[in-house]
Tab-separated table of C-alpha atoms and ligand atoms in Angstrom:
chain	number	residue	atom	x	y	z
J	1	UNK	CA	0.000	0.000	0.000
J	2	UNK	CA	1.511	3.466	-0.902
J	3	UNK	CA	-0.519	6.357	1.320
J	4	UNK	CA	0.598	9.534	2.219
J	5	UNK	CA	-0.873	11.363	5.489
J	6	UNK	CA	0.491	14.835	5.512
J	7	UNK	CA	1.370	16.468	8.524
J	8	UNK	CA	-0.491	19.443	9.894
J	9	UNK	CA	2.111	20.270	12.321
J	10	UNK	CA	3.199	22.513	9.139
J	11	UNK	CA	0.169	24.111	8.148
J	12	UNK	CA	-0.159	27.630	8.198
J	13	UNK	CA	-1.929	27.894	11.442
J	14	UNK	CA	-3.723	31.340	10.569
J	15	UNK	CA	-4.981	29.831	7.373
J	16	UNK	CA	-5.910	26.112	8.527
J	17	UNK	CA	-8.993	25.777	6.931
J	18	UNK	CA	-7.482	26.398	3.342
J	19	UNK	CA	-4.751	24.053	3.915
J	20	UNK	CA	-7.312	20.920	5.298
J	21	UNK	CA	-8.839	21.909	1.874
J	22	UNK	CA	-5.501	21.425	-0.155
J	23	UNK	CA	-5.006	18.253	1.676
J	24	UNK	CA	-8.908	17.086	0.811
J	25	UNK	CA	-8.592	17.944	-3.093
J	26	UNK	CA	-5.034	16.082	-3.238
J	27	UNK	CA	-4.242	12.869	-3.345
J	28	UNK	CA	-3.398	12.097	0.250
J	29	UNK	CA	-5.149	9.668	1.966
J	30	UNK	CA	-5.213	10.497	5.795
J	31	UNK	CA	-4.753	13.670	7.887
J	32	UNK	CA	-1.563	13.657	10.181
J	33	UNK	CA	-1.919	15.526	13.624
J	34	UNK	CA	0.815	15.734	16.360
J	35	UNK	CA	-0.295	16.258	19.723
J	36	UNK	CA	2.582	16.983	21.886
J	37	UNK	CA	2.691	17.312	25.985
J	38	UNK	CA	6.074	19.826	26.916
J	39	UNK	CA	7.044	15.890	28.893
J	40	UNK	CA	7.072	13.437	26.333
J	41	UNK	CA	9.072	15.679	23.884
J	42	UNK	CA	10.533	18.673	24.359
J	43	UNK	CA	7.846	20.841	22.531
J	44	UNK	CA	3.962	21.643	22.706
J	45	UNK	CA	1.519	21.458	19.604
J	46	UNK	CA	-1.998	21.503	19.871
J	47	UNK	CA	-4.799	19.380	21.391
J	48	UNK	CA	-8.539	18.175	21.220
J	49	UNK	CA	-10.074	21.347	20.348
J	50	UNK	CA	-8.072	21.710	17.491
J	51	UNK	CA	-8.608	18.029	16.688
J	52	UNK	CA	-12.402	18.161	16.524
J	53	UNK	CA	-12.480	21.871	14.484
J	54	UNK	CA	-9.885	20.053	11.827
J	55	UNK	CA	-12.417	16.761	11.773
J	56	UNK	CA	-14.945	19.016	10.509
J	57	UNK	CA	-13.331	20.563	7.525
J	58	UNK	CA	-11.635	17.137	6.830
J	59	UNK	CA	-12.527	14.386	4.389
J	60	UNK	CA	-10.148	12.151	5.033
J	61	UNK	CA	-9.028	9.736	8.203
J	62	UNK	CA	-7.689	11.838	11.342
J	63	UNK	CA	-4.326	9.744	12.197
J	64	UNK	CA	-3.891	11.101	15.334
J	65	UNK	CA	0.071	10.993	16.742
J	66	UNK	CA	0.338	10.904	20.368
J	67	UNK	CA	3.640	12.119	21.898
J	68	UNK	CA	2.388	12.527	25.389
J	69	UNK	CA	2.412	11.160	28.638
J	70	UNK	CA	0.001	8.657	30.383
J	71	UNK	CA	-1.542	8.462	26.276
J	72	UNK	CA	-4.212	6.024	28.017
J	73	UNK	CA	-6.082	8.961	29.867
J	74	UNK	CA	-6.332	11.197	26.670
J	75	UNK	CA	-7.536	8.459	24.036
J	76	UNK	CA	-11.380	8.582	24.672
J	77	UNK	CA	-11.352	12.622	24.283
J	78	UNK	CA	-9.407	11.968	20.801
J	79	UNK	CA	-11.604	9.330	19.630
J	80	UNK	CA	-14.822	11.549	20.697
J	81	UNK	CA	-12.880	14.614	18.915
J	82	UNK	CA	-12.758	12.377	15.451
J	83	UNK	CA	-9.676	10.677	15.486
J	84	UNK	CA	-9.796	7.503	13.522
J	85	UNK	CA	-6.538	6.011	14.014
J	86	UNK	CA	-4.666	6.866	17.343
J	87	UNK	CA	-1.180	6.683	17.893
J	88	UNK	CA	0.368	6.014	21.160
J	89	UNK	CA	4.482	5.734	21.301
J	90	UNK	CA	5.810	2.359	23.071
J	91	UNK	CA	7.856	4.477	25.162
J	92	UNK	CA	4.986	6.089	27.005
J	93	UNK	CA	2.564	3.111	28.168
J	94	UNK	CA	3.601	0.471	30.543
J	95	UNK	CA	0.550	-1.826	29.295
J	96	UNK	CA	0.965	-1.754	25.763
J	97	UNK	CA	-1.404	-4.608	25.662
J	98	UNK	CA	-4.296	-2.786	27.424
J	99	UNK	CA	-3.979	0.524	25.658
J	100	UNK	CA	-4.699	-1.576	22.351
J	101	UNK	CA	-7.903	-3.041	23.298
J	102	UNK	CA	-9.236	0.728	24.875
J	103	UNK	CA	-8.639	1.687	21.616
J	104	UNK	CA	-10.300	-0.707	19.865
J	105	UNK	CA	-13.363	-0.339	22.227
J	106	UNK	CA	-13.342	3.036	21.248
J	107	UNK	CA	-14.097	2.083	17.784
J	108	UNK	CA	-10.627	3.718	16.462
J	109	UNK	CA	-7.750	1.757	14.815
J	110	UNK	CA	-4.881	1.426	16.668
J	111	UNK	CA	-1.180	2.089	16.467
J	112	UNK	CA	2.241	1.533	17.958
J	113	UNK	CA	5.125	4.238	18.188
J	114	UNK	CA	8.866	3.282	18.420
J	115	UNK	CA	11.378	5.865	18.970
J	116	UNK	CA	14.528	5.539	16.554
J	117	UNK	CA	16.446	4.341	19.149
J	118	UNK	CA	13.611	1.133	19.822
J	119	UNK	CA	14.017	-2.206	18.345
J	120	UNK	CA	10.958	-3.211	16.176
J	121	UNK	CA	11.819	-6.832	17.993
J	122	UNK	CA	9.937	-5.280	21.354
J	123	UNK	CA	6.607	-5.425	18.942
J	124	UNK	CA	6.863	-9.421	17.975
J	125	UNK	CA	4.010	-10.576	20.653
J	126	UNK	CA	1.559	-7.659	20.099
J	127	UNK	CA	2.139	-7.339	16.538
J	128	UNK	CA	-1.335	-9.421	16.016
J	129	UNK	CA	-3.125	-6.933	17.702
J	130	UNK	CA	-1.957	-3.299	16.035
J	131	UNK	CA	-3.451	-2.075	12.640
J	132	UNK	CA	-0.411	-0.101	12.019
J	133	UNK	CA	3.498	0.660	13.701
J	134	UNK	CA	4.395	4.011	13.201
J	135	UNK	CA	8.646	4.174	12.857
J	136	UNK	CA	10.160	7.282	13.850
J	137	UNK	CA	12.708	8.549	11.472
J	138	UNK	CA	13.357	11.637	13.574
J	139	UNK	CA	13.702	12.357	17.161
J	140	UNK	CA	9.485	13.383	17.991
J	141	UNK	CA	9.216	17.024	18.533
J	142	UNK	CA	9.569	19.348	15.791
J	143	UNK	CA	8.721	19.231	12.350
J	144	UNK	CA	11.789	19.477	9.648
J	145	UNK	CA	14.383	17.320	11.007
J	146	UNK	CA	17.344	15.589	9.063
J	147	UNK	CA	16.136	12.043	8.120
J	148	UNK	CA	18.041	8.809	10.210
J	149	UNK	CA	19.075	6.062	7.402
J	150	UNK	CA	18.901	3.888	9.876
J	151	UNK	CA	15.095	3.737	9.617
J	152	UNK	CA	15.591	1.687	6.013
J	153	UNK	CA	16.877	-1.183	8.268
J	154	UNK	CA	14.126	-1.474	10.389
J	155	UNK	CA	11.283	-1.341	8.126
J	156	UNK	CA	13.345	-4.183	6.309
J	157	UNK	CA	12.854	-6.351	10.107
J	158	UNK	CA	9.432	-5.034	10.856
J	159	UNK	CA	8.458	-6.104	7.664
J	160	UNK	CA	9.722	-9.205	7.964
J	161	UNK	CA	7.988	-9.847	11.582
J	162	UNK	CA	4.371	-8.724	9.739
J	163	UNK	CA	5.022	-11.534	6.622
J	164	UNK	CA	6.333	-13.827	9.093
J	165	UNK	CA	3.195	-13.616	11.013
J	166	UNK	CA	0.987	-13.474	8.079
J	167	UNK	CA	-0.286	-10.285	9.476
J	168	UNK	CA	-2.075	-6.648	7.805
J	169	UNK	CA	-0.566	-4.410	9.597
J	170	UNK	CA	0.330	-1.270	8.204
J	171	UNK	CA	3.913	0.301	8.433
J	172	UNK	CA	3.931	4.473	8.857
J	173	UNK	CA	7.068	6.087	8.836
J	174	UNK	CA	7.572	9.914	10.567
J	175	UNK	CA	9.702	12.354	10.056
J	176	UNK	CA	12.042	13.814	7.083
J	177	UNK	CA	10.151	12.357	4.558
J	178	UNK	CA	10.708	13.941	1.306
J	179	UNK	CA	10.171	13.174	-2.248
J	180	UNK	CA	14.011	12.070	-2.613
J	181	UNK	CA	13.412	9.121	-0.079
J	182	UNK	CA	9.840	8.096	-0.486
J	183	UNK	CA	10.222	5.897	-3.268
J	184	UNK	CA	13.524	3.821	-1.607
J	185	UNK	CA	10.860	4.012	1.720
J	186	UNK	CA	7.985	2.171	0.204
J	187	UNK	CA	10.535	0.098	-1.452
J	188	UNK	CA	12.068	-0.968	1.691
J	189	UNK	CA	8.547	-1.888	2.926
J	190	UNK	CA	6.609	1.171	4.187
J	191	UNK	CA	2.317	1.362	3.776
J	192	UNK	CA	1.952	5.010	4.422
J	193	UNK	CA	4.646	7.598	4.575
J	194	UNK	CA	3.882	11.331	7.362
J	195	UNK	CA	5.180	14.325	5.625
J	196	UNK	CA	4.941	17.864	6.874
J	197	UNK	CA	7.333	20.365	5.463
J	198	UNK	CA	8.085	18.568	2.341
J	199	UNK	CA	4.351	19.004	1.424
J	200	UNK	CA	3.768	22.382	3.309
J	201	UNK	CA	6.958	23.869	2.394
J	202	UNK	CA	7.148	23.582	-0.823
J	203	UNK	CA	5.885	25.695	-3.885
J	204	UNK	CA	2.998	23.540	-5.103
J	205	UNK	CA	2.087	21.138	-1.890
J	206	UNK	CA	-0.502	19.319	-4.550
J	207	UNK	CA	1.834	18.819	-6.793
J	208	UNK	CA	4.225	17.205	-3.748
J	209	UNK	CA	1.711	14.552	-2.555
J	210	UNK	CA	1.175	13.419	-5.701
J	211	UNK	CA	5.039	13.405	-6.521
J	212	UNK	CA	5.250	11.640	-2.804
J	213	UNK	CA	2.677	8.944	-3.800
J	214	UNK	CA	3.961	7.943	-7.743
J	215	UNK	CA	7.507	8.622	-7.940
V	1	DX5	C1	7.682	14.926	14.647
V	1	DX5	C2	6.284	14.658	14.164
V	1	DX5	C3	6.168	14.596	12.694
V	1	DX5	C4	6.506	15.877	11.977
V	1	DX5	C5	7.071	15.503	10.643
V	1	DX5	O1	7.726	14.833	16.012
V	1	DX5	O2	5.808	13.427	14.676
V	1	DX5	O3	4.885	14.120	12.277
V	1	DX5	O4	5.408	16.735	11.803
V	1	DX5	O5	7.560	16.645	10.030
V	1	DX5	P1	8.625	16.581	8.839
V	1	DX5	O6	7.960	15.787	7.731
V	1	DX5	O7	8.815	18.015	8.500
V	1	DX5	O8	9.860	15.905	9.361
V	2	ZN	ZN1	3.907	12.576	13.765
């Protein structure tokens, strides 16, 4: 699968609303927001206001990124806002296990986080139960940060572990995505690839998602 969930982290903020509308006419399939705490990572974003006024312009899947603190006690107010996929990062939750199943009960896929410095082999036992892994190719916090090569490597393993297991789950990838590495990123394995300043940045962000999704 080749999707592409831009990042709204790089939106222009005082004109929102015309780029949820960019995002809708494109060819991107899901709506990237990153909800950071000040404690998980060393920067704060925006939260579940936000969240619910961008579900109302958008037409596409909220995929709802996480980087915060005791996730667990914040996923029913996302879900109600109209996330559709939640993100939670490994890192953060104690009961992995749990969290997944109070997602699902919410009615919302659900979705692992690893830090680049977290072995995809931590995943092998609750693999079954995630609709999607979400591999950090940056250090979460900020938007426009140097891509780590390493990543390549372990989409290769993660990728393995899902055939192995004869599994669907879907493998995101976050952070200094551009349309130089997309291609080798799918390549190596990836379902959906998060891009904020590439698209947002750039002179024709249309034109970028659709370079993102068929190069
Ligand atoms: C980083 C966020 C990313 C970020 C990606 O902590 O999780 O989603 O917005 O931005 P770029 O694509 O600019 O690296
Ligand atoms: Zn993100």
């Amino acid at each position: 699968m080749k999707l592409i969930a831009p990042s709204l982290l790089s939106a222009d903020f005082l004109n929102l609303g015309r780029d949820i509308e960019m995002v809708n006419r494109s060819e991107a399939d899901w709506f990237h927001c990153d909800i950071m705490d000040g404690r998980f990572v060393p920067n704060i974003s925006f939260g579940i206001p936000v969240v619910q006024a961008i579900s109302q312009l958008a037409e596409k899947p909220l995929d709802v990124h996480l980087m915060i603190v005791e996730p667990e006690k914040y996923f029913e107010a996302f879900a109600k806002a109209g996330a559709d996929i939640i993100t939670f990062h490994y890192e953060a939750s104690k009961h992995i296990h749990r969290a997944v199943q109070q997602l699902k009960a919410l009615g919302v896929k659900a979705g692992v986080v690893l830090n680049p410095h977290t072995p995809v082999a931590v995943l092998e036992d609750i693999l079954c139960d995630l609709d999607l892994v979400l591999l950090m190719s940056v250090n979460p916090g900020f938007g426009g940060q140097k891509f780590i090569e390493r990543t390549y490597e372990k989409i290769r393993k993660l990728r393995t572990m899902i055939d192995e297991q004869g599994l669907d789950t879907l493998i995101e990838v976050d952070g200094g995505v551009n349309t130089e590495n997309a291609s080798l990123l799918f390549g190596a394995g990836a379902d959906v690839l998060v891009a904020g300043n590439a698209v947002f940045k750039s002179d024709n962000p249309e034109e970028t998602i659709h370079l993102l999704k068929n190069n």
